[in-house]
Amino acid sequence: MTGPGLFSDFGNKAKEILFKDYSDDQKLIISSQSDTGLAIGSTLAKKGGLSSGDVAAKFAFRNGAIDVKFDTESNISTTLVVTNIFPSSRTIASCKFPDYNSGKIEVQYLHDHASLSTAVGLNKSPAIDVSATIGTPSVAFGTEASYVVSSGNFAKYNAGFSLKTPNAVVSAILFDKGDAVRVSYLRHLDHLNKGAAVGEIVRKFSTNENTLTVGCSYAVDPHTTVKAKLNNHGHLAALAQHELKPKSLLTISGSFDTLAMEKTPRFGLTLSLKP
């Protein structure tokens, strides 16, 4: 369903260019999916001298899906998603064992001109998260808050807006209880080659600290995309992602501090295979 989307979606397109797939890990991801709706995947990752991994299974049925993940730290994560329990709704229940206090249930309502999401922690002192948006796919306003029942305080409250045109996306979000603001602007330069440029500024009012990040993305050919970003603190990063075959990707990324050239650059490699 088209509509303003959820508050968490504000600025997502800019975030994808500035943050998605950048990594200094070495990672191998293998996944497969059957015609019955069962998908199985495994991830192995190494960062520095530490290794980790997980095995996940997801089964999709007519109006929902269940996801179970086992990791090398003996955690079991489960997520159940059911759509249309009532019209235009999505219900999400999640829990992570052995942390029995991690349970949460969330109900989302998505309408053509509004959305509402409510989540409640399943523990003795739950937090209640509420977010709402109103508008259209082009212009939307939203807010979110988290209330901790045990303390009677708000853990967070944020507000923002998003403006979309065929060639640009602008969003502004006031967050960290009003102490910080994030403004981003994305401009589509070439729809054929998916060229885009992004600028984002984050200001922390209490410390007068500003972080300006600029980035770009460009499809060299139908199977290869390159991205780069630089912020005012001298952090420069770039990546190249190549589609080896449909849904199988090789991503190579690197980053270094331009203000501390004596530091060793960081490199990451991710191989995602889907037979």
Backbone as CSV, one residue per row, in Angstrom:
resi,resn,N_x,N_y,N_z,CA_x,CA_y,CA_z,C_x,C_y,C_z
1,MET,0.845,-1.195,0.000,0.000,0.000,0.000,0.881,1.245,0.000
2,THR,0.545,2.207,-0.891,1.277,3.464,-0.911,0.803,4.356,0.210
3,GLY,1.681,5.236,0.677,1.342,6.114,1.771,2.584,6.786,2.295
4,PRO,2.493,7.485,3.426,3.663,8.190,3.970,4.720,7.267,4.551
5,GLY,4.391,5.991,4.792,5.347,5.064,5.381,5.480,5.282,6.871
6,LEU,6.384,4.526,7.489,6.622,4.646,8.918,7.654,5.739,9.204
7,PHE,7.675,6.234,10.437,8.629,7.271,10.799,10.066,6.786,10.621
8,SER,10.308,5.511,10.875,11.656,4.960,10.727,12.141,4.947,9.286
9,ASP,11.222,5.157,8.327,11.606,5.179,6.913,12.142,6.545,6.478
10,PHE,11.954,7.585,7.279,12.376,8.932,6.886,13.895,8.952,6.667
11,GLY,14.321,9.429,5.501,15.744,9.547,5.204,16.420,8.247,4.829
12,ASN,15.651,7.176,4.584,16.255,5.876,4.308,17.081,5.858,3.028
13,LYS,16.635,6.559,2.005,17.365,6.556,0.741,18.752,7.173,0.913
14,ALA,18.840,8.248,1.675,20.139,8.861,1.945,21.013,7.938,2.784
15,LYS,20.405,7.265,3.780,21.163,6.341,4.629,21.745,5.198,3.808
16,GLU,21.007,4.713,2.808,21.495,3.612,1.982,22.792,3.981,1.276
17,ILE,22.862,5.198,0.767,24.068,5.617,0.051,25.216,5.882,1.023
18,LEU,24.919,6.470,2.181,25.978,6.868,3.106,26.466,5.736,4.014
19,PHE,25.634,4.727,4.249,26.011,3.731,5.259,25.873,2.272,4.819
20,LYS,24.940,1.959,3.944,24.689,0.552,3.611,25.881,-0.088,2.909
21,ASP,26.250,-1.287,3.357,27.290,-2.154,2.774,28.713,-1.694,3.066
22,TYR,28.915,-0.543,3.712,30.264,-0.170,4.138,30.654,-1.047,5.327
23,SER,31.834,-1.641,5.281,32.243,-2.538,6.351,33.742,-2.767,6.286
24,ASP,34.340,-3.047,7.444,35.749,-3.457,7.470,35.863,-4.905,7.945
25,ASP,34.755,-5.656,7.790,34.744,-7.074,8.134,35.054,-7.921,6.901
26,GLN,35.420,-9.168,7.137,35.450,-10.181,6.086,34.246,-11.078,6.337
27,LYS,33.365,-11.174,5.348,32.085,-11.824,5.589,31.698,-12.708,4.412
28,LEU,31.160,-13.883,4.736,30.643,-14.813,3.735,29.195,-15.123,4.087
29,ILE,28.307,-14.914,3.125,26.880,-15.150,3.327,26.394,-16.123,2.255
30,ILE,25.789,-17.200,2.681,25.242,-18.189,1.750,23.771,-18.388,2.079
31,SER,22.916,-18.288,1.086,21.483,-18.456,1.333,20.829,-19.134,0.141
32,SER,19.720,-19.766,0.397,18.950,-20.418,-0.660,17.481,-20.380,-0.284
33,GLN,16.614,-20.515,-1.273,15.179,-20.450,-1.040,14.467,-21.454,-1.920
34,SER,13.480,-22.122,-1.333,12.722,-23.122,-2.078,11.398,-22.537,-2.550
35,ASP,10.732,-23.248,-3.436,9.444,-22.788,-3.948,8.349,-22.879,-2.892
36,THR,8.605,-23.602,-1.812,7.592,-23.755,-0.758,7.571,-22.578,0.211
37,GLY,8.511,-21.628,0.041,8.569,-20.469,0.929,9.598,-20.574,2.023
38,LEU,10.399,-21.664,2.036,11.428,-21.848,3.052,12.758,-21.299,2.548
39,ALA,13.365,-20.411,3.335,14.680,-19.840,3.011,15.646,-20.167,4.138
40,ILE,16.851,-20.603,3.772,17.881,-20.958,4.745,19.148,-20.185,4.408
41,GLY,19.793,-19.634,5.424,21.008,-18.860,5.201,22.008,-19.024,6.321
42,SER,23.272,-18.780,6.004,24.336,-18.849,6.992,25.308,-17.704,6.751
43,THR,25.795,-17.105,7.830,26.733,-15.997,7.743,27.957,-16.285,8.603
44,LEU,29.136,-16.094,8.024,30.394,-16.183,8.750,31.089,-14.838,8.629
45,ALA,31.556,-14.298,9.739,32.185,-12.979,9.721,33.438,-12.982,10.588
46,LYS,34.417,-12.188,10.161,35.647,-12.025,10.927,36.014,-10.555,10.951
47,LYS,36.224,-10.037,12.167,36.629,-8.648,12.338,37.774,-8.620,13.317
48,GLY,38.928,-8.190,12.839,40.113,-8.266,13.669,40.444,-9.727,13.933
49,GLY,40.583,-10.083,15.196,40.851,-11.475,15.532,39.622,-12.228,15.995
50,LEU,38.443,-11.611,15.887,37.215,-12.222,16.370,36.386,-12.764,15.213
51,SER,35.864,-13.955,15.392,35.013,-14.581,14.378,33.624,-14.811,14.957
52,SER,32.627,-14.736,14.106,31.253,-14.972,14.533,30.488,-15.577,13.368
53,GLY,29.324,-16.098,13.676,28.521,-16.697,12.623,27.113,-16.954,13.096
54,ASP,26.243,-17.249,12.149,24.873,-17.597,12.495,24.262,-18.430,11.386
55,VAL,23.209,-19.125,11.742,22.412,-19.899,10.804,20.970,-19.461,10.984
56,ALA,20.293,-19.164,9.873,18.928,-18.649,9.960,18.018,-19.404,9.009
57,ALA,16.773,-19.508,9.402,15.749,-20.117,8.562,14.510,-19.228,8.591
58,LYS,13.902,-19.045,7.438,12.695,-18.225,7.345,11.662,-18.950,6.506
59,PHE,10.454,-19.023,7.051,9.371,-19.676,6.322,8.259,-18.669,6.099
60,ALA,7.920,-18.442,4.835,6.862,-17.504,4.480,5.585,-18.267,4.162
61,PHE,4.493,-17.814,4.750,3.200,-18.415,4.447,2.272,-17.340,3.896
62,ARG,1.023,-17.674,3.725,0.125,-16.817,2.946,0.064,-15.384,3.443
63,ASN,-0.050,-15.191,4.743,-0.178,-13.816,5.252,0.862,-13.493,6.323
64,GLY,2.066,-14.085,6.187,3.099,-13.765,7.154,4.353,-14.590,6.971
65,ALA,5.218,-14.557,7.979,6.482,-15.289,7.929,7.010,-15.473,9.340
66,ILE,7.783,-16.522,9.523,8.459,-16.770,10.796,9.942,-16.925,10.525
67,ASP,10.758,-16.282,11.345,12.208,-16.250,11.155,12.880,-16.715,12.442
68,VAL,13.813,-17.672,12.325,14.551,-18.181,13.475,16.036,-18.125,13.158
69,LYS,16.842,-17.586,14.095,18.278,-17.454,13.871,19.055,-17.965,15.088
70,PHE,20.081,-18.788,14.821,20.988,-19.289,15.855,22.370,-18.694,15.593
71,ASP,23.026,-18.146,16.636,24.357,-17.581,16.423,25.390,-18.278,17.293
72,THR,26.648,-17.934,17.071,27.753,-18.611,17.752,27.881,-18.212,19.220
73,GLU,27.098,-17.237,19.676,27.088,-16.847,21.081,25.941,-17.508,21.842
74,SER,25.374,-18.564,21.230,24.300,-19.369,21.833,23.012,-18.590,22.016
75,ASN,22.775,-17.610,21.146,21.515,-16.880,21.163,20.572,-17.447,20.106
76,ILE,19.303,-17.441,20.418,18.276,-17.847,19.466,17.302,-16.691,19.313
77,SER,17.218,-16.151,18.111,16.327,-15.025,17.837,15.155,-15.503,16.995
78,THR,13.952,-15.136,17.392,12.768,-15.532,16.640,11.916,-14.293,16.340
79,THR,11.364,-14.259,15.145,10.480,-13.163,14.742,9.303,-13.743,13.973
80,LEU,8.104,-13.357,14.365,6.883,-13.777,13.680,6.174,-12.535,13.151
81,VAL,5.902,-12.527,11.849,5.214,-11.405,11.215,3.909,-11.915,10.608
82,VAL,2.814,-11.265,10.948,1.502,-11.633,10.410,0.837,-10.369,9.882
83,THR,0.401,-10.409,8.643,-0.250,-9.251,8.028,-1.762,-9.426,7.998
84,ASN,-2.436,-8.288,8.038,-3.890,-8.230,7.862,-4.679,-9.049,8.873
85,ILE,-4.216,-9.059,10.148,-5.093,-9.573,11.197,-6.362,-8.724,11.212
86,PHE,-6.160,-7.431,11.026,-7.248,-6.542,10.640,-6.744,-5.733,9.460
87,PRO,-7.618,-5.185,8.635,-7.207,-4.568,7.366,-6.075,-3.552,7.530
88,SER,-5.105,-3.633,6.608,-3.983,-2.694,6.517,-3.046,-2.775,7.717
89,SER,-3.007,-3.914,8.382,-2.183,-4.032,9.573,-1.064,-5.045,9.377
90,ARG,-0.049,-4.923,10.237,1.049,-5.887,10.309,1.432,-6.037,11.779
91,THR,1.467,-7.280,12.249,1.802,-7.567,13.638,3.127,-8.309,13.684
92,ILE,4.047,-7.839,14.550,5.387,-8.421,14.636,5.659,-8.799,16.083
93,ALA,5.956,-10.059,16.315,6.339,-10.532,17.646,7.765,-11.048,17.573
94,SER,8.614,-10.638,18.518,10.019,-11.042,18.483,10.504,-11.363,19.890
95,CYS,11.513,-12.243,19.948,12.107,-12.606,21.224,13.496,-13.167,20.963
96,LYS,14.391,-12.968,21.920,15.760,-13.471,21.810,16.096,-14.249,23.069
97,PHE,16.358,-15.533,22.898,16.710,-16.391,24.033,18.227,-16.502,24.136
98,PRO,18.811,-16.605,25.344,18.146,-16.793,26.646,17.719,-15.519,27.362
99,ASP,17.750,-14.376,26.681,17.316,-13.126,27.297,15.792,-13.048,27.222
100,TYR,15.121,-13.554,28.253,13.666,-13.626,28.225,13.011,-12.245,28.341
101,ASN,13.781,-11.229,28.712,13.225,-9.879,28.804,13.257,-9.130,27.482
102,SER,13.734,-9.780,26.416,13.871,-9.105,25.128,12.604,-9.176,24.286
103,GLY,11.597,-9.887,24.766,10.379,-10.050,23.980,9.694,-8.731,23.685
104,LYS,9.120,-8.628,22.509,8.420,-7.403,22.106,7.331,-7.772,21.106
105,ILE,6.232,-7.065,21.190,5.183,-7.219,20.195,4.843,-5.842,19.635
106,GLU,4.741,-5.778,18.323,4.514,-4.504,17.636,3.352,-4.650,16.661
107,VAL,2.515,-3.647,16.622,1.392,-3.613,15.690,1.521,-2.357,14.839
108,GLN,1.516,-2.541,13.526,1.617,-1.421,12.589,0.324,-1.303,11.793
109,TYR,-0.115,-0.075,11.602,-1.285,0.204,10.769,-0.847,1.148,9.659
110,LEU,-0.997,0.719,8.418,-0.530,1.484,7.265,-1.710,1.873,6.400
111,HIS,-1.919,3.178,6.259,-3.041,3.702,5.481,-2.507,4.584,4.371
112,ASP,-3.380,4.944,3.435,-2.955,5.781,2.306,-2.412,7.130,2.771
113,HIS,-2.921,7.675,3.854,-2.507,9.011,4.293,-2.036,9.055,5.735
114,ALA,-1.816,7.915,6.344,-1.349,7.897,7.730,-0.807,6.520,8.077
115,SER,0.050,6.481,9.085,0.532,5.203,9.626,0.693,5.352,11.127
116,LEU,0.528,4.236,11.821,0.651,4.219,13.271,1.317,2.918,13.683
117,SER,2.295,3.012,14.569,2.998,1.827,15.055,3.097,1.900,16.571
118,THR,2.752,0.793,17.227,2.846,0.703,18.677,3.561,-0.586,19.041
119,ALA,4.568,-0.479,19.904,5.334,-1.653,20.333,5.428,-1.663,21.850
120,VAL,5.316,-2.854,22.444,5.364,-3.007,23.897,6.333,-4.128,24.240
121,GLY,7.246,-3.865,25.162,8.161,-4.887,25.633,7.453,-5.882,26.533
122,LEU,7.804,-7.147,26.395,7.161,-8.198,27.188,8.039,-8.542,28.384
123,ASN,8.089,-7.632,29.359,8.863,-7.848,30.579,8.204,-7.102,31.735
124,LYS,8.826,-7.167,32.905,8.216,-6.594,34.097,8.177,-5.073,34.075
125,SER,9.132,-4.438,33.412,9.147,-2.973,33.323,9.273,-2.585,31.852
126,PRO,8.196,-2.740,31.105,8.271,-2.564,29.657,8.391,-1.104,29.234
127,ALA,8.942,-0.938,28.041,8.922,0.354,27.360,7.825,0.308,26.305
128,ILE,7.116,1.395,26.170,6.050,1.490,25.177,6.508,2.465,24.095
129,ASP,6.646,1.966,22.864,7.093,2.776,21.743,5.895,3.089,20.844
130,VAL,5.754,4.355,20.494,4.667,4.789,19.620,5.234,5.701,18.555
131,SER,4.842,5.471,17.304,5.222,6.380,16.226,4.028,6.585,15.311
132,ALA,3.971,7.749,14.691,2.856,8.072,13.811,3.340,8.989,12.702
133,THR,2.786,8.805,11.519,3.064,9.694,10.403,1.750,10.059,9.723
134,ILE,1.759,11.205,9.071,0.604,11.651,8.317,1.094,12.360,7.074
135,GLY,0.392,12.170,5.952,0.785,12.828,4.725,0.516,11.964,3.504
136,THR,1.393,12.089,2.535,1.287,11.356,1.277,2.654,10.758,0.967
137,PRO,2.775,9.959,-0.119,4.107,9.481,-0.486,5.086,10.612,-0.810
138,SER,4.590,11.810,-1.101,5.455,12.940,-1.459,5.822,13.805,-0.255
139,VAL,4.864,14.057,0.623,5.100,14.916,1.784,4.562,14.208,3.021
140,ALA,5.411,14.068,4.033,4.977,13.378,5.243,5.585,14.022,6.481
141,PHE,4.820,14.028,7.570,5.272,14.497,8.868,5.112,13.354,9.861
142,GLY,6.036,13.246,10.797,5.951,12.137,11.733,6.583,12.439,13.072
143,THR,6.273,11.576,14.038,6.845,11.693,15.370,6.912,10.314,16.001
144,GLU,7.798,10.143,16.979,7.898,8.884,17.705,8.338,9.176,19.129
145,ALA,7.963,8.277,20.043,8.327,8.431,21.447,8.411,7.058,22.093
146,SER,9.241,6.968,23.129,9.372,5.740,23.905,9.205,6.090,25.381
147,TYR,8.240,5.443,26.025,7.914,5.729,27.423,8.244,4.515,28.286
148,VAL,9.064,4.709,29.315,9.452,3.624,30.217,8.499,3.623,31.405
149,VAL,7.731,2.546,31.536,6.682,2.490,32.554,7.261,2.524,33.960
150,SER,8.357,1.804,34.212,8.893,1.703,35.571,9.379,3.038,36.125
151,SER,9.973,3.867,35.261,10.507,5.157,35.718,9.547,6.313,35.481
152,GLY,8.579,6.089,34.606,7.647,7.163,34.270,8.268,8.250,33.424
153,ASN,9.367,7.932,32.728,10.059,8.914,31.906,10.042,8.509,30.440
154,PHE,10.230,9.498,29.594,10.362,9.234,28.168,11.830,8.957,27.845
155,ALA,12.097,7.798,27.256,13.457,7.451,26.864,13.858,8.181,25.588
156,LYS,12.885,8.513,24.751,13.177,9.278,23.539,11.897,9.915,23.027
157,TYR,12.067,11.005,22.310,10.974,11.596,21.542,11.597,12.352,20.372
158,ASN,11.160,12.008,19.188,11.705,12.548,17.949,10.572,13.035,17.056
159,ALA,10.899,13.910,16.121,9.915,14.404,15.164,10.643,14.787,13.878
160,GLY,9.915,14.750,12.766,10.560,15.104,11.505,9.590,15.179,10.355
161,PHE,10.138,15.485,9.180,9.330,15.513,7.963,10.164,14.998,6.802
162,SER,9.480,14.594,5.747,10.133,14.094,4.541,9.413,14.663,3.329
163,LEU,10.205,15.090,2.344,9.674,15.641,1.103,10.317,14.913,-0.061
164,LYS,9.496,14.337,-0.935,10.004,13.576,-2.073,9.470,14.145,-3.376
165,THR,10.369,14.266,-4.360,10.007,14.613,-5.730,10.638,13.554,-6.631
166,PRO,10.302,13.547,-7.915,10.917,12.541,-8.797,12.443,12.594,-8.826
167,ASN,13.047,13.747,-8.523,14.499,13.881,-8.626,15.208,14.145,-7.307
168,ALA,14.478,14.301,-6.219,15.134,14.651,-4.961,14.324,14.164,-3.767
169,VAL,15.038,13.978,-2.652,14.412,13.607,-1.373,15.055,14.448,-0.282
170,VAL,14.235,15.126,0.502,14.721,15.950,1.619,14.070,15.454,2.898
171,SER,14.846,15.331,3.960,14.264,14.960,5.247,14.976,15.713,6.355
172,ALA,14.257,16.001,7.408,14.818,16.646,8.599,14.221,15.971,9.818
173,ILE,15.073,15.550,10.754,14.617,14.836,11.941,15.242,15.470,13.182
174,LEU,14.403,15.841,14.121,14.841,16.327,15.421,14.832,15.123,16.370
175,PHE,16.004,14.770,16.937,16.093,13.557,17.733,16.912,13.804,19.000
176,ASP,17.173,12.713,19.732,17.910,12.793,20.995,17.233,13.776,21.951
177,LYS,15.912,13.635,22.087,15.092,14.485,22.959,15.242,15.965,22.625
178,GLY,15.336,16.262,21.336,15.427,17.644,20.893,16.812,18.240,20.944
179,ASP,17.817,17.445,21.298,19.179,17.969,21.429,19.976,17.865,20.138
180,ALA,19.437,17.214,19.109,20.175,17.058,17.860,19.212,17.075,16.682
181,VAL,19.716,17.487,15.541,18.919,17.514,14.325,19.738,16.929,13.187
182,ARG,19.067,16.168,12.340,19.710,15.574,11.157,18.930,16.019,9.911
183,VAL,19.631,16.640,8.993,19.022,17.087,7.737,19.771,16.427,6.586
184,SER,19.033,15.800,5.687,19.671,15.133,4.550,18.991,15.541,3.249
185,TYR,19.792,15.555,2.193,19.290,15.896,0.856,19.882,14.913,-0.145
186,LEU,19.019,14.247,-0.889,19.442,13.309,-1.922,18.977,13.827,-3.277
187,ARG,19.887,13.800,-4.244,19.564,14.261,-5.595,19.881,13.163,-6.595
188,HIS,18.877,12.752,-7.363,19.095,11.775,-8.428,19.679,12.507,-9.641
189,LEU,20.894,12.117,-10.038,21.587,12.798,-11.124,21.376,12.118,-12.468
190,ASP,21.261,10.798,-12.441,21.141,10.029,-13.673,20.316,8.782,-13.383
191,HIS,19.046,8.801,-13.780,18.170,7.666,-13.476,18.606,6.411,-14.230
192,LEU,19.176,6.566,-15.414,19.595,5.405,-16.201,20.704,4.642,-15.499
193,ASN,21.712,5.358,-14.979,22.838,4.722,-14.299,22.732,4.816,-12.772
194,LYS,21.548,5.177,-12.295,21.285,5.258,-10.859,22.288,6.148,-10.137
195,GLY,22.700,7.208,-10.807,23.620,8.158,-10.178,22.888,9.041,-9.183
196,ALA,23.473,9.219,-8.000,22.850,10.041,-6.969,23.919,10.655,-6.087
197,ALA,23.617,11.842,-5.567,24.500,12.529,-4.625,23.722,12.841,-3.362
198,VAL,24.407,12.753,-2.216,23.755,12.945,-0.925,24.581,13.879,-0.059
199,GLY,23.885,14.734,0.664,24.518,15.551,1.680,23.740,15.415,2.980
200,GLU,24.452,15.252,4.092,23.784,15.121,5.392,24.553,15.920,6.431
201,ILE,23.820,16.664,7.248,24.446,17.376,8.350,23.724,17.022,9.646
202,VAL,24.512,16.729,10.672,23.984,16.413,11.997,24.564,17.435,12.969
203,ARG,23.688,18.102,13.697,24.137,19.100,14.676,23.677,18.688,16.063
204,LYS,24.629,18.684,17.001,24.355,18.410,18.408,24.357,19.748,19.137
205,PHE,23.187,20.175,19.614,23.063,21.510,20.174,23.839,21.666,21.483
206,SER,23.824,20.662,22.348,24.457,20.801,23.659,25.970,20.949,23.569
207,THR,26.566,20.408,22.512,28.026,20.476,22.366,28.462,21.357,21.194
208,ASN,27.497,21.909,20.454,27.796,22.708,19.260,28.648,21.933,18.246
209,GLU,28.458,20.634,18.205,29.234,19.792,17.282,28.441,19.551,16.001
210,ASN,29.107,19.718,14.867,28.499,19.486,13.561,29.251,18.378,12.828
211,THR,28.496,17.497,12.172,29.090,16.481,11.310,28.441,16.574,9.941
212,LEU,29.245,16.914,8.948,28.771,17.026,7.573,29.333,15.860,6.769
213,THR,28.448,15.123,6.121,28.852,13.981,5.298,28.281,14.139,3.904
214,VAL,29.138,13.956,2.902,28.680,13.968,1.514,29.027,12.614,0.898
215,GLY,28.186,12.159,-0.010,28.411,10.869,-0.631,27.777,10.800,-2.000
216,CYS,28.133,9.754,-2.745,27.567,9.570,-4.074,27.509,8.082,-4.394
217,SER,26.664,7.755,-5.357,26.508,6.383,-5.817,26.326,6.410,-7.329
218,TYR,26.937,5.406,-8.005,26.844,5.380,-9.466,26.945,3.937,-9.961
219,ALA,26.056,3.568,-10.883,26.089,2.237,-11.481,26.982,2.278,-12.721
220,VAL,28.164,1.676,-12.623,29.112,1.663,-13.742,28.538,0.884,-14.913
221,ASP,27.908,-0.233,-14.609,27.215,-1.040,-15.606,26.052,-1.715,-14.889
222,PRO,25.231,-2.501,-15.598,24.069,-3.106,-14.942,24.400,-4.013,-13.771
223,HIS,25.670,-4.415,-13.633,26.036,-5.359,-12.577,27.007,-4.787,-11.543
224,THR,27.458,-3.545,-11.723,28.477,-2.986,-10.834,28.080,-1.595,-10.349
225,THR,28.155,-1.400,-9.041,27.850,-0.110,-8.429,29.028,0.329,-7.571
226,VAL,29.369,1.608,-7.638,30.419,2.162,-6.788,29.820,3.277,-5.935
227,LYS,30.330,3.402,-4.703,29.882,4.442,-3.785,31.088,5.030,-3.060
228,ALA,30.949,6.269,-2.593,32.001,6.916,-1.815,31.367,7.942,-0.894
229,LYS,32.061,8.220,0.233,31.568,9.229,1.168,32.746,9.854,1.907
230,LEU,32.554,11.086,2.365,33.580,11.828,3.098,32.880,12.739,4.083
231,ASN,33.389,12.788,5.326,32.815,13.729,6.283,33.849,14.771,6.700
232,ASN,33.398,15.789,7.440,34.270,16.901,7.806,35.286,16.533,8.878
233,HIS,35.218,15.301,9.412,36.224,14.821,10.350,37.330,14.036,9.638
234,GLY,37.276,14.038,8.296,38.346,13.426,7.517,38.173,11.955,7.212
235,HIS,37.020,11.387,7.544,36.804,9.958,7.285,36.349,9.770,5.837
236,LEU,37.159,9.066,5.052,36.869,8.805,3.650,36.664,7.310,3.462
237,ALA,35.601,6.926,2.769,35.309,5.515,2.532,34.756,5.344,1.120
238,ALA,34.997,4.170,0.553,34.502,3.854,-0.784,34.255,2.359,-0.876
239,LEU,33.382,1.976,-1.795,33.139,0.559,-2.023,32.753,0.321,-3.471
240,ALA,32.961,-0.924,-3.897,32.524,-1.395,-5.212,31.757,-2.685,-4.992
241,GLN,30.594,-2.774,-5.587,29.753,-3.964,-5.445,29.426,-4.510,-6.830
242,HIS,29.734,-5.796,-7.025,29.527,-6.422,-8.331,28.600,-7.623,-8.196
243,GLU,27.615,-7.701,-9.066,26.702,-8.829,-9.090,27.313,-9.944,-9.931
244,LEU,27.775,-11.007,-9.254,28.423,-12.114,-9.948,27.425,-12.880,-10.808
245,LYS,26.248,-13.071,-10.254,25.106,-13.643,-10.953,23.876,-13.159,-10.217
246,PRO,22.672,-13.356,-10.734,21.494,-12.801,-10.066,21.446,-13.109,-8.573
247,LYS,21.400,-12.046,-7.754,21.275,-12.089,-6.296,22.540,-12.563,-5.577
248,SER,23.640,-12.740,-6.293,24.922,-13.070,-5.671,25.866,-11.893,-5.849
249,LEU,26.368,-11.340,-4.723,27.106,-10.081,-4.763,28.480,-10.212,-4.121
250,LEU,29.450,-9.511,-4.712,30.775,-9.350,-4.132,30.971,-7.872,-3.836
251,THR,31.252,-7.548,-2.571,31.429,-6.154,-2.150,32.808,-5.976,-1.546
252,ILE,33.547,-5.012,-2.064,34.868,-4.673,-1.543,34.815,-3.216,-1.087
253,SER,35.197,-2.965,0.163,35.140,-1.603,0.697,36.416,-1.265,1.428
254,GLY,36.664,0.020,1.553,37.849,0.487,2.252,37.609,1.854,2.850
255,SER,38.361,2.191,3.902,38.218,3.497,4.542,39.520,3.878,5.214
256,PHE,39.749,5.187,5.340,40.899,5.667,6.092,40.647,7.087,6.559
257,ASP,41.468,7.525,7.488,41.360,8.851,8.085,42.320,9.786,7.368
258,THR,41.785,10.725,6.609,42.630,11.647,5.839,43.385,12.632,6.735
259,LEU,42.951,12.759,8.007,43.632,13.664,8.937,44.684,12.938,9.768
260,ALA,44.785,11.616,9.584,45.784,10.818,10.293,46.302,9.766,9.332
261,MET,47.091,10.226,8.362,47.551,9.354,7.293,48.470,8.235,7.794
262,GLU,49.004,8.386,9.023,49.876,7.336,9.546,49.102,6.094,9.960
263,LYS,47.788,6.225,10.114,46.967,5.081,10.494,46.766,4.143,9.306
264,THR,46.669,2.861,9.599,46.491,1.857,8.551,45.061,1.896,8.003
265,PRO,44.901,1.947,6.678,43.547,1.901,6.110,42.845,0.591,6.472
266,ARG,41.538,0.630,6.498,40.741,-0.560,6.789,40.065,-1.040,5.511
267,PHE,40.022,-2.361,5.373,39.407,-2.948,4.183,38.410,-4.030,4.600
268,GLY,37.361,-4.158,3.814,36.350,-5.187,4.076,35.984,-5.907,2.793
269,LEU,35.565,-7.129,2.954,35.150,-7.934,1.803,33.941,-8.767,2.211
270,THR,32.887,-8.689,1.416,31.679,-9.460,1.679,31.292,-10.225,0.418
271,LEU,31.123,-11.521,0.546,30.679,-12.372,-0.558,29.323,-12.955,-0.176
272,SER,28.292,-12.581,-0.917,26.957,-13.062,-0.669,26.516,-13.933,-1.827
273,LEU,26.302,-15.214,-1.538,25.975,-16.192,-2.582,24.558,-16.705,-2.391
274,LYS,23.797,-16.699,-3.469,22.447,-17.253,-3.452,22.301,-18.171,-4.654
275,PRO,22.570,-19.481,-4.458,22.529,-20.429,-5.579,21.175,-20.436,-6.282
